[in-house]
Short mmCIF file of C-alpha atoms and ligand atoms in Angstrom, two decimals:
data_model
loop_
_atom_site.label_atom_id
_atom_site.label_comp_id
_atom_site.label_asym_id
_atom_site.label_seq_id
_atom_site.Cartn_x
_atom_site.Cartn_y
_atom_site.Cartn_z
CA MET A 370 80.32 10.57 64.56
CA GLU A 371 81.25 11.50 68.11
CA ASN A 372 78.31 11.45 70.62
CA TYR A 373 79.03 13.49 73.91
CA GLN A 374 77.13 13.12 77.06
CA ILE A 375 76.84 16.83 78.49
CA ALA A 376 75.50 17.52 82.07
CA VAL A 377 73.83 20.91 81.88
CA ILE A 378 73.41 23.02 85.14
CA PRO A 379 71.83 26.28 84.40
CA GLY A 380 71.99 27.27 88.15
CA ASP A 381 70.47 30.58 89.36
CA GLY A 382 69.51 33.99 88.06
CA ILE A 383 70.78 34.83 84.43
CA GLY A 384 72.48 31.35 84.48
CA LYS A 385 68.90 30.27 83.45
CA GLU A 386 68.79 32.85 80.66
CA VAL A 387 71.98 32.47 78.98
CA MET A 388 72.23 28.56 79.21
CA PRO A 389 69.47 28.09 76.57
CA GLU A 390 71.53 30.27 74.18
CA GLY A 391 74.57 28.42 74.82
CA VAL A 392 72.92 25.17 74.08
CA LYS A 393 71.20 26.60 70.93
CA VAL A 394 74.54 27.63 69.39
CA LEU A 395 75.93 24.08 70.33
CA GLU A 396 72.99 22.50 68.68
CA ALA A 397 73.49 24.60 65.52
CA ALA A 398 77.01 23.64 65.36
CA ALA A 399 76.16 19.93 65.86
CA GLN A 400 73.60 20.04 62.94
CA ALA A 401 75.65 22.20 60.28
CA SER A 402 79.00 20.54 61.00
CA ALA A 403 77.50 17.07 61.11
CA SER A 404 80.69 16.23 63.21
CA PHE A 405 79.34 15.36 66.55
CA LYS A 406 76.17 15.00 68.63
CA CYS A 407 75.41 16.26 71.96
CA GLN A 408 73.16 14.69 74.52
CA TYR A 409 72.04 17.07 77.31
CA THR A 410 71.04 16.03 80.83
CA TYR A 411 69.63 18.96 82.80
CA PHE A 412 70.12 19.19 86.49
CA PRO A 413 67.84 21.69 88.37
CA TRP A 414 70.52 22.31 91.06
CA GLY A 415 71.12 25.70 92.80
CA CYS A 416 69.44 27.91 95.28
CA GLU A 417 65.88 27.10 94.62
CA TYR A 418 66.85 23.50 94.94
CA TYR A 419 68.52 24.25 98.13
CA LEU A 420 65.57 26.22 99.64
CA SER A 421 63.32 23.10 98.92
CA ARG A 422 65.74 20.20 99.64
CA GLY A 423 68.47 21.68 102.15
CA SER A 424 71.43 21.10 99.67
CA MET A 425 72.60 22.79 96.53
CA MET A 426 72.90 19.60 94.53
CA GLU A 427 71.86 16.02 95.11
CA LYS A 428 73.94 14.33 97.98
CA ASP A 429 75.71 12.13 95.25
CA ALA A 430 76.11 14.79 92.77
CA LEU A 431 79.72 13.98 91.79
CA LYS A 432 78.89 10.33 91.37
CA ILE A 433 76.24 11.47 89.03
CA LEU A 434 78.30 13.95 87.12
CA GLU A 435 81.48 11.67 86.84
CA LYS A 436 80.04 9.71 83.90
CA PHE A 437 79.61 12.72 81.66
CA ASP A 438 82.08 14.03 79.12
CA ALA A 439 81.78 17.66 80.33
CA ILE A 440 79.72 19.85 82.49
CA TYR A 441 78.21 23.08 81.03
CA PHE A 442 77.48 25.31 83.80
CA GLY A 443 75.45 28.72 84.08
CA ALA A 444 75.99 30.53 87.34
CA VAL A 445 75.12 29.97 90.90
CA GLY A 446 74.13 32.33 93.68
CA PHE A 447 70.83 34.30 94.75
CA PRO A 448 70.24 36.61 97.61
CA SER A 449 67.91 34.18 99.23
CA VAL A 450 70.81 31.94 100.15
CA PRO A 451 74.29 33.04 101.74
CA ASP A 452 76.92 33.17 98.94
CA SER A 453 79.29 30.91 100.76
CA VAL A 454 76.67 28.21 101.06
CA SER A 455 75.81 28.44 97.35
CA LEU A 456 79.28 28.89 96.04
CA ARG A 457 80.95 26.15 98.16
CA GLY A 458 77.95 23.85 97.83
CA MET A 459 78.20 23.56 94.15
CA ARG A 460 80.92 25.40 92.00
CA LEU A 461 83.82 24.84 94.51
CA ALA A 462 82.40 21.32 95.24
CA ILE A 463 82.51 20.39 91.45
CA CYS A 464 85.92 22.27 90.85
CA GLN A 465 87.68 20.68 93.82
CA GLY A 466 85.78 17.40 93.74
CA PHE A 467 86.88 16.80 90.23
CA ASP A 468 90.46 18.15 90.63
CA GLN A 469 89.69 20.96 87.96
CA TYR A 470 92.98 22.57 88.69
CA ALA A 471 93.51 24.75 85.74
CA ASN A 472 90.92 27.54 85.23
CA ILE A 473 91.49 29.04 81.87
CA ARG A 474 90.27 32.61 81.40
CA PRO A 475 90.90 34.48 78.22
CA ALA A 476 90.61 38.11 78.25
CA VAL A 477 90.12 39.17 74.52
CA LEU A 478 88.79 42.48 73.16
CA LEU A 479 86.52 41.62 70.23
CA PRO A 480 86.10 43.54 67.05
CA GLY A 481 83.66 46.33 67.42
CA ILE A 482 83.65 46.32 71.29
CA GLN A 483 84.96 49.36 73.11
CA SER A 484 87.25 48.75 75.93
CA PRO A 485 86.94 51.17 78.71
CA LEU A 486 90.61 51.79 78.26
CA ALA A 487 91.11 54.79 75.89
CA GLY A 488 93.29 54.04 72.72
CA LYS A 489 93.38 50.33 73.44
CA GLY A 490 91.97 48.14 70.56
CA PRO A 491 91.75 44.47 69.94
CA GLU A 492 95.55 44.24 69.30
CA ALA A 493 96.25 45.37 72.68
CA ILE A 494 94.07 43.05 74.82
CA ASP A 495 94.51 39.45 74.09
CA PHE A 496 95.67 37.50 77.03
CA ILE A 497 94.91 34.41 79.11
CA VAL A 498 94.92 33.97 82.97
CA ILE A 499 95.45 30.47 84.34
CA ARG A 500 93.93 30.44 87.64
CA GLU A 501 94.99 27.64 90.12
CA ASN A 502 91.51 26.35 90.94
CA THR A 503 91.55 23.69 93.74
CA GLU A 504 93.50 25.02 96.61
CA GLY A 505 95.15 28.19 97.81
CA GLU A 506 93.08 30.83 99.43
CA TYR A 507 89.75 29.00 98.48
CA CYS A 508 90.53 25.59 99.98
CA GLY A 509 88.07 26.26 102.81
CA VAL A 510 90.41 25.57 105.65
CA GLY A 511 89.75 27.46 108.84
CA GLY A 512 86.83 28.38 111.30
CA ARG A 513 85.21 30.87 113.72
CA ALA A 514 85.46 30.71 117.38
CA HIS A 515 83.52 32.55 119.95
CA ARG A 516 80.62 33.33 117.69
CA GLY A 517 78.88 36.46 118.49
CA LEU A 518 81.06 37.43 121.39
CA PRO A 519 83.39 40.56 121.30
CA ILE A 520 86.33 38.30 121.44
CA GLU A 521 85.01 36.50 118.18
CA VAL A 522 87.93 35.36 115.94
CA ALA A 523 88.00 34.12 112.26
CA VAL A 524 90.77 32.05 110.80
CA GLN A 525 91.05 31.58 106.96
CA SER A 526 94.05 29.60 106.03
CA GLY A 527 95.51 29.30 102.48
CA VAL A 528 96.79 25.92 101.58
CA PHE A 529 99.48 25.63 98.90
CA SER A 530 101.23 22.45 97.98
CA ARG A 531 104.26 21.92 95.72
CA VAL A 532 102.29 19.40 93.67
CA GLY A 533 99.46 21.89 93.29
CA ILE A 534 101.57 24.68 92.30
CA GLU A 535 103.81 22.90 90.03
CA ARG A 536 100.96 21.40 87.93
CA VAL A 537 99.26 24.47 87.12
CA ILE A 538 102.46 26.38 86.49
CA ARG A 539 103.56 23.80 84.04
CA PHE A 540 100.11 23.85 82.37
CA ALA A 541 100.76 27.68 82.04
CA PHE A 542 104.17 27.22 80.61
CA GLN A 543 102.87 24.73 77.96
CA LEU A 544 100.08 27.19 76.97
CA ALA A 545 102.68 30.09 76.87
CA GLN A 546 104.69 27.89 74.44
CA LYS A 547 101.83 27.58 72.12
CA ARG A 548 101.13 31.27 72.18
CA ARG A 549 103.50 34.31 72.10
CA GLY A 550 105.94 32.64 74.44
CA CYS A 551 105.41 35.26 77.46
CA LEU A 552 104.30 33.95 80.91
CA VAL A 553 103.87 36.15 83.93
CA SER A 554 103.42 34.55 87.41
CA ALA A 555 101.47 36.92 90.01
CA THR A 556 102.41 36.55 93.62
CA LYS A 557 102.85 38.53 96.83
CA SER A 558 105.92 36.88 98.33
CA ASN A 559 106.90 40.06 100.12
CA ALA A 560 103.92 40.06 102.49
CA LEU A 561 102.78 36.32 102.07
CA GLU A 562 106.17 34.87 102.26
CA HIS A 563 105.47 31.15 103.23
CA ALA A 564 103.08 30.46 100.35
CA PHE A 565 104.44 32.37 97.64
CA GLU A 566 108.02 32.03 98.18
CA LEU A 567 107.20 28.38 97.47
CA TRP A 568 105.33 29.39 94.56
CA ASP A 569 108.25 31.50 93.10
CA GLU A 570 110.71 28.78 93.77
CA VAL A 571 108.58 26.32 91.82
CA PHE A 572 108.02 28.94 88.98
CA ALA A 573 111.80 29.21 88.65
CA GLN A 574 112.39 25.54 88.67
CA VAL A 575 109.65 24.75 86.39
CA GLY A 576 110.90 27.66 83.96
CA LEU A 577 114.26 25.84 83.40
CA GLU A 578 112.13 23.19 81.37
CA PHE A 579 110.95 26.06 79.17
CA PRO A 580 113.97 28.12 77.86
CA ASP A 581 111.82 29.29 74.95
CA VAL A 582 109.31 31.01 77.26
CA ASN A 583 110.03 34.53 78.53
CA ALA A 584 109.11 33.97 82.36
CA GLU A 585 108.59 36.96 84.63
CA GLN A 586 107.51 37.03 88.18
CA VAL A 587 105.58 40.02 89.22
CA LEU A 588 103.93 41.15 92.45
CA VAL A 589 100.22 41.03 91.97
CA ASP A 590 99.27 44.62 93.02
CA ALA A 591 101.74 46.03 90.31
CA LEU A 592 100.38 43.57 87.99
CA ALA A 593 96.93 44.94 88.47
CA ALA A 594 98.24 48.32 87.44
CA ARG A 595 99.94 46.68 84.40
CA PHE A 596 96.72 45.10 83.26
CA VAL A 597 95.32 48.71 82.87
CA LEU A 598 98.42 50.48 81.61
CA ARG A 599 100.13 48.03 79.31
CA PRO A 600 97.65 45.25 78.55
CA GLU A 601 99.51 44.60 75.37
CA SER A 602 102.58 43.27 77.35
CA LEU A 603 100.44 40.41 78.71
CA ASP A 604 100.19 36.99 76.88
CA VAL A 605 99.73 34.26 79.60
CA VAL A 606 99.41 35.04 83.37
CA VAL A 607 99.34 32.37 86.07
CA ALA A 608 98.19 33.09 89.61
CA SER A 609 96.64 31.68 92.69
CA ASN A 610 92.94 31.14 93.16
CA LEU A 611 92.27 34.46 94.78
CA PHE A 612 94.47 36.59 92.73
CA ALA A 613 93.39 35.34 89.46
CA ASP A 614 89.80 35.50 90.54
CA ILE A 615 90.27 39.26 91.11
CA LEU A 616 92.47 39.81 87.93
CA THR A 617 90.12 38.12 85.72
CA ASP A 618 87.06 40.29 86.60
CA LEU A 619 89.50 43.11 85.79
CA GLY A 620 90.45 41.57 82.55
CA ALA A 621 86.96 40.90 81.50
CA ALA A 622 86.11 44.41 82.22
CA LEU A 623 88.93 45.47 80.03
CA ALA A 624 87.64 43.38 77.24
CA GLY A 625 84.40 45.34 77.49
CA SER A 626 82.06 43.42 79.71
CA LEU A 627 81.83 40.82 82.38
CA GLY A 628 79.02 39.13 80.33
CA MET A 629 81.36 38.11 77.44
CA ALA A 630 84.16 36.32 79.32
CA PRO A 631 84.39 32.50 79.06
CA THR A 632 86.05 30.01 81.31
CA ALA A 633 87.14 26.33 81.47
CA ASN A 634 87.78 24.57 84.60
CA LEU A 635 90.00 21.70 83.38
CA ASN A 636 91.12 18.53 84.87
CA PRO A 637 93.92 18.12 82.16
CA GLU A 638 94.47 14.56 82.84
CA ARG A 639 90.89 13.81 81.90
CA MET A 640 90.33 11.59 84.93
CA TYR A 641 87.06 13.46 85.81
CA PRO A 642 84.75 15.74 83.53
CA SER A 643 85.88 19.45 83.11
CA MET A 644 83.43 22.26 83.55
CA PHE A 645 82.72 25.21 81.26
CA GLU A 646 81.02 28.35 82.30
CA PRO A 647 80.92 32.25 81.87
CA ILE A 648 83.03 33.98 84.48
CA HIS A 649 80.19 36.12 85.48
CA GLY A 650 77.87 35.25 88.43
CA SER A 651 74.00 35.03 88.50
CA ALA A 652 73.56 38.99 88.25
CA PRO A 653 70.29 39.03 90.18
CA ASP A 654 70.09 42.93 89.44
CA ILE A 655 69.33 42.27 85.72
CA TYR A 656 67.74 38.74 86.04
CA GLY A 657 64.32 38.13 84.33
CA ARG A 658 64.66 40.93 81.81
CA GLN A 659 66.29 39.00 78.84
CA ILE A 660 69.10 41.61 78.78
CA ALA A 661 71.92 39.44 80.11
CA ASN A 662 74.79 38.88 77.52
CA PRO A 663 74.81 35.31 76.57
CA VAL A 664 78.20 35.75 74.79
CA GLY A 665 80.32 34.21 77.87
CA MET A 666 78.21 31.27 78.07
CA ILE A 667 78.39 30.55 74.08
CA TRP A 668 81.99 31.11 74.15
CA SER A 669 82.44 28.86 77.00
CA GLY A 670 80.58 26.11 74.94
CA ALA A 671 83.39 26.85 72.24
CA LEU A 672 86.06 26.15 74.91
CA MET A 673 84.23 22.92 75.72
CA MET A 674 83.97 21.85 72.07
CA ASP A 675 87.77 22.33 72.01
CA PHE A 676 88.42 20.47 74.95
CA LEU A 677 86.49 17.47 73.63
CA GLY A 678 88.49 17.60 70.53
CA GLN A 679 86.16 19.54 68.22
CA HIS A 680 88.69 22.17 67.24
CA GLU A 681 87.11 23.17 64.03
CA VAL A 682 83.52 23.50 65.67
CA SER A 683 85.02 25.64 68.37
CA LYS A 684 86.75 28.03 65.94
CA HIS A 685 83.55 28.35 63.94
CA ILE A 686 81.70 29.46 67.24
CA VAL A 687 84.37 31.87 68.09
CA ALA A 688 84.34 33.33 64.66
CA ALA A 689 80.71 33.72 64.81
CA ILE A 690 80.95 35.81 68.02
CA ARG A 691 83.65 37.96 66.49
CA MET A 692 81.46 38.36 63.40
CA LEU A 693 78.52 39.53 65.49
CA THR A 694 80.43 41.94 67.56
CA GLY A 695 82.13 43.35 64.36
CA ARG A 696 78.82 43.80 62.81
CA GLY A 697 77.49 45.52 65.70
CA GLN A 698 73.86 44.11 66.20
CA PRO A 699 72.14 42.42 67.85
CA LEU A 700 74.18 43.12 71.07
CA THR A 701 72.92 43.40 74.63
CA PRO A 702 72.84 46.55 76.70
CA ASP A 703 76.08 45.93 78.52
CA ILE A 704 77.96 46.39 75.36
CA GLY A 705 75.90 49.31 74.15
CA GLY A 706 73.14 47.55 72.24
CA SER A 707 69.61 47.04 72.59
CA GLY A 708 69.17 43.35 71.66
CA ARG A 709 67.80 40.79 73.87
CA THR A 710 69.54 37.70 75.34
CA PHE A 711 67.63 35.31 72.86
CA GLU A 712 68.33 37.54 69.82
CA VAL A 713 72.09 37.43 70.41
CA GLY A 714 71.87 33.51 70.67
CA ASN A 715 69.80 33.33 67.55
CA ALA A 716 72.16 35.61 65.68
CA VAL A 717 75.23 33.67 66.59
CA ALA A 718 73.60 30.29 65.96
CA GLN A 719 72.47 31.57 62.43
CA ILE A 720 76.00 32.84 61.68
CA VAL A 721 77.42 29.46 62.81
CA ARG A 722 74.96 27.64 60.42
CA GLU A 723 76.01 29.83 57.58
CA SER A 724 79.72 29.41 58.21
CA PHE A 725 79.43 25.60 57.74
CA ALA A 726 77.14 25.97 54.57
P1 LIG B 1206 77.83 39.05 88.77
O1 LIG B 1206 78.96 38.71 87.91
O2 LIG B 1206 76.63 38.27 88.97
O3 LIG B 1206 77.46 40.60 88.42
C1 LIG B 1206 78.43 41.70 88.44
C2 LIG B 1206 77.75 42.83 87.57
O4 LIG B 1206 77.98 42.52 86.30
C3 LIG B 1206 76.19 43.11 87.79
O5 LIG B 1206 76.06 44.43 87.63
C4 LIG B 1206 75.77 42.33 86.69
O6 LIG B 1206 74.36 42.87 86.20
C5 LIG B 1206 76.82 42.39 85.58
N1 LIG B 1206 76.71 41.20 84.67
C6 LIG B 1206 77.22 39.94 85.09
N2 LIG B 1206 76.87 39.05 83.94
C7 LIG B 1206 76.42 39.82 83.06
C8 LIG B 1206 75.78 39.40 81.62
N3 LIG B 1206 75.84 38.22 81.25
N4 LIG B 1206 75.35 40.44 80.83
C9 LIG B 1206 75.17 41.63 81.47
N5 LIG B 1206 75.68 41.95 82.66
C10 LIG B 1206 76.24 41.14 83.53
O7 LIG B 1206 78.51 39.16 90.26
P2 LIG B 1206 77.92 39.69 91.72
O8 LIG B 1206 76.81 40.62 91.46
O9 LIG B 1206 79.06 39.93 92.46
O10 LIG B 1206 77.15 38.31 92.27
C11 LIG B 1206 76.05 37.79 91.93
C12 LIG B 1206 75.82 36.49 92.44
O11 LIG B 1206 76.61 35.64 91.67
C13 LIG B 1206 76.25 36.21 93.79
O12 LIG B 1206 75.29 35.33 94.46
C14 LIG B 1206 77.73 35.50 93.69
O13 LIG B 1206 78.15 34.68 94.73
C15 LIG B 1206 77.42 34.80 92.35
N6 LIG B 1206 78.63 34.52 91.57
C16 LIG B 1206 78.68 33.28 91.08
C17 LIG B 1206 79.77 32.87 90.15
C18 LIG B 1206 79.62 31.58 89.64
O14 LIG B 1206 78.61 30.86 89.47
N7 LIG B 1206 80.75 31.08 89.01
C19 LIG B 1206 80.83 33.79 89.94
C20 LIG B 1206 80.51 35.13 90.53
C21 LIG B 1206 79.52 35.36 91.50
MG1 LIG B 1207 85.15 35.70 90.09
#
C-alpha cells in the first residue's frame, strides 16, 4: 500500500477552517479505499508565525519541505502583515523555489450550482486555465527609489524566458490533447510587445507539434469578455502569471463561488514536491464563523491524489462533491446554503465512504 508523506500548511484565516475538512475527506478516502495511507506533518507557518518570529516560514523551509511527497496548503495573508510580505514569503517562495511552473486551475460549474451567468449550465462552464507560475509579472524583479519623496519611482519588471514559456505551453497542449482538443493562449502582444511577441512565437512553434489541437491566440482583454459571453467555447487556456491569476478568479466566480475552485501547483518533472491549494485567499471578512466553503480545499485534495497516482480515489472525491452539490445540502452561504464548514466536510466524507462501500 502506498504511504504518502504530506506537508500540511493551513496558513491564515479560513485556511485554518477549511484545511481540517480537506484532511477529513482524504482520511475517509484512505480508510474506505484501503489503497493508500497519508502521514500528515503540520507546519504552523503564516502571519502569526511572522509576527512572533520575523519570517513567514522557517529559514530552511524549502529544505524541510523537499522530502515530502506533496504539500497541502490552505491560504496565506492577514491584515496584520502586508500582503506583499506574506505572499512572497510563503506561497511565491514555495512555487518559485520548487519550480512549480504549471498552475492548474479548473473552472467547472457543478450540478445544482447557479452560475451568475444567466442561462449557462454545467455543460457551458467546464474549462481549465494553466497559469505560468514561476516567472512573468510575479518574478519580483524591480525596486523603488527616492522613497517618500515627490520624485519617487517604482519599477516592476516582468521576466519571460523562452524555456519558461515553452514548458508551460507544451504542458497546456498536452492537456488539451487529453481533453476536447482546444487551446487558447492569452497574451497582450499589442501593448506588451517584448514579452508577449516572444510568447506568441513560442506558442506557434510548439503548436506545430500538436496538429490535432485547435490552437488560438487571443488578446487577454477580449478573452475576459469571452469568458462571460461564450464560456462554452473554452477548453484549455494558457496564460502568464498575472493574466491567469485574474482570469481564474473570474472563472471561479462563473462557476458559482471563489470558495469552490481548486488548484494544483505542479512541478511536472517531480524534481520537487508539488503544492495543492484552493484558489481563494484567507478571507478575513468571514474568518472564525465556520461559514467558509471547504469545497475548494477538498477538491484540491482530489487533485493531489490524482498527481500522486491515486486516480480512482481522486475520481471518488470529485464525484462526492458533485453528488453533494446536486443534492443541495448542506452547502455554505456563498452558494445559497445555511450549512457550516464542518458539516460540508462531514457530508463529503460520508459520501466518499459510501461510494467505496
Ligand atoms: P479572498 O479570496 O480571501 O476573498 C475574496 C472574497 O471571496 C471574500 O469576500 C471572501 O469572503 C470570499 N471567499 C473566499 N474564499 C471563500 C470560501 N472558501 N468560502 C466562502 N467565501 C469565500 O481574497 P482577498 O479578500 O482579496 O484576500 C484576503 C487575503 O488573502 C489577502 O491577505 C490576500 O493577500 C490573501 N490571498 C492569498 C492567496 C493564497 O494564499 N493563495 C490567494 C489570494 C489572496
Ligand atoms: Mg489570485
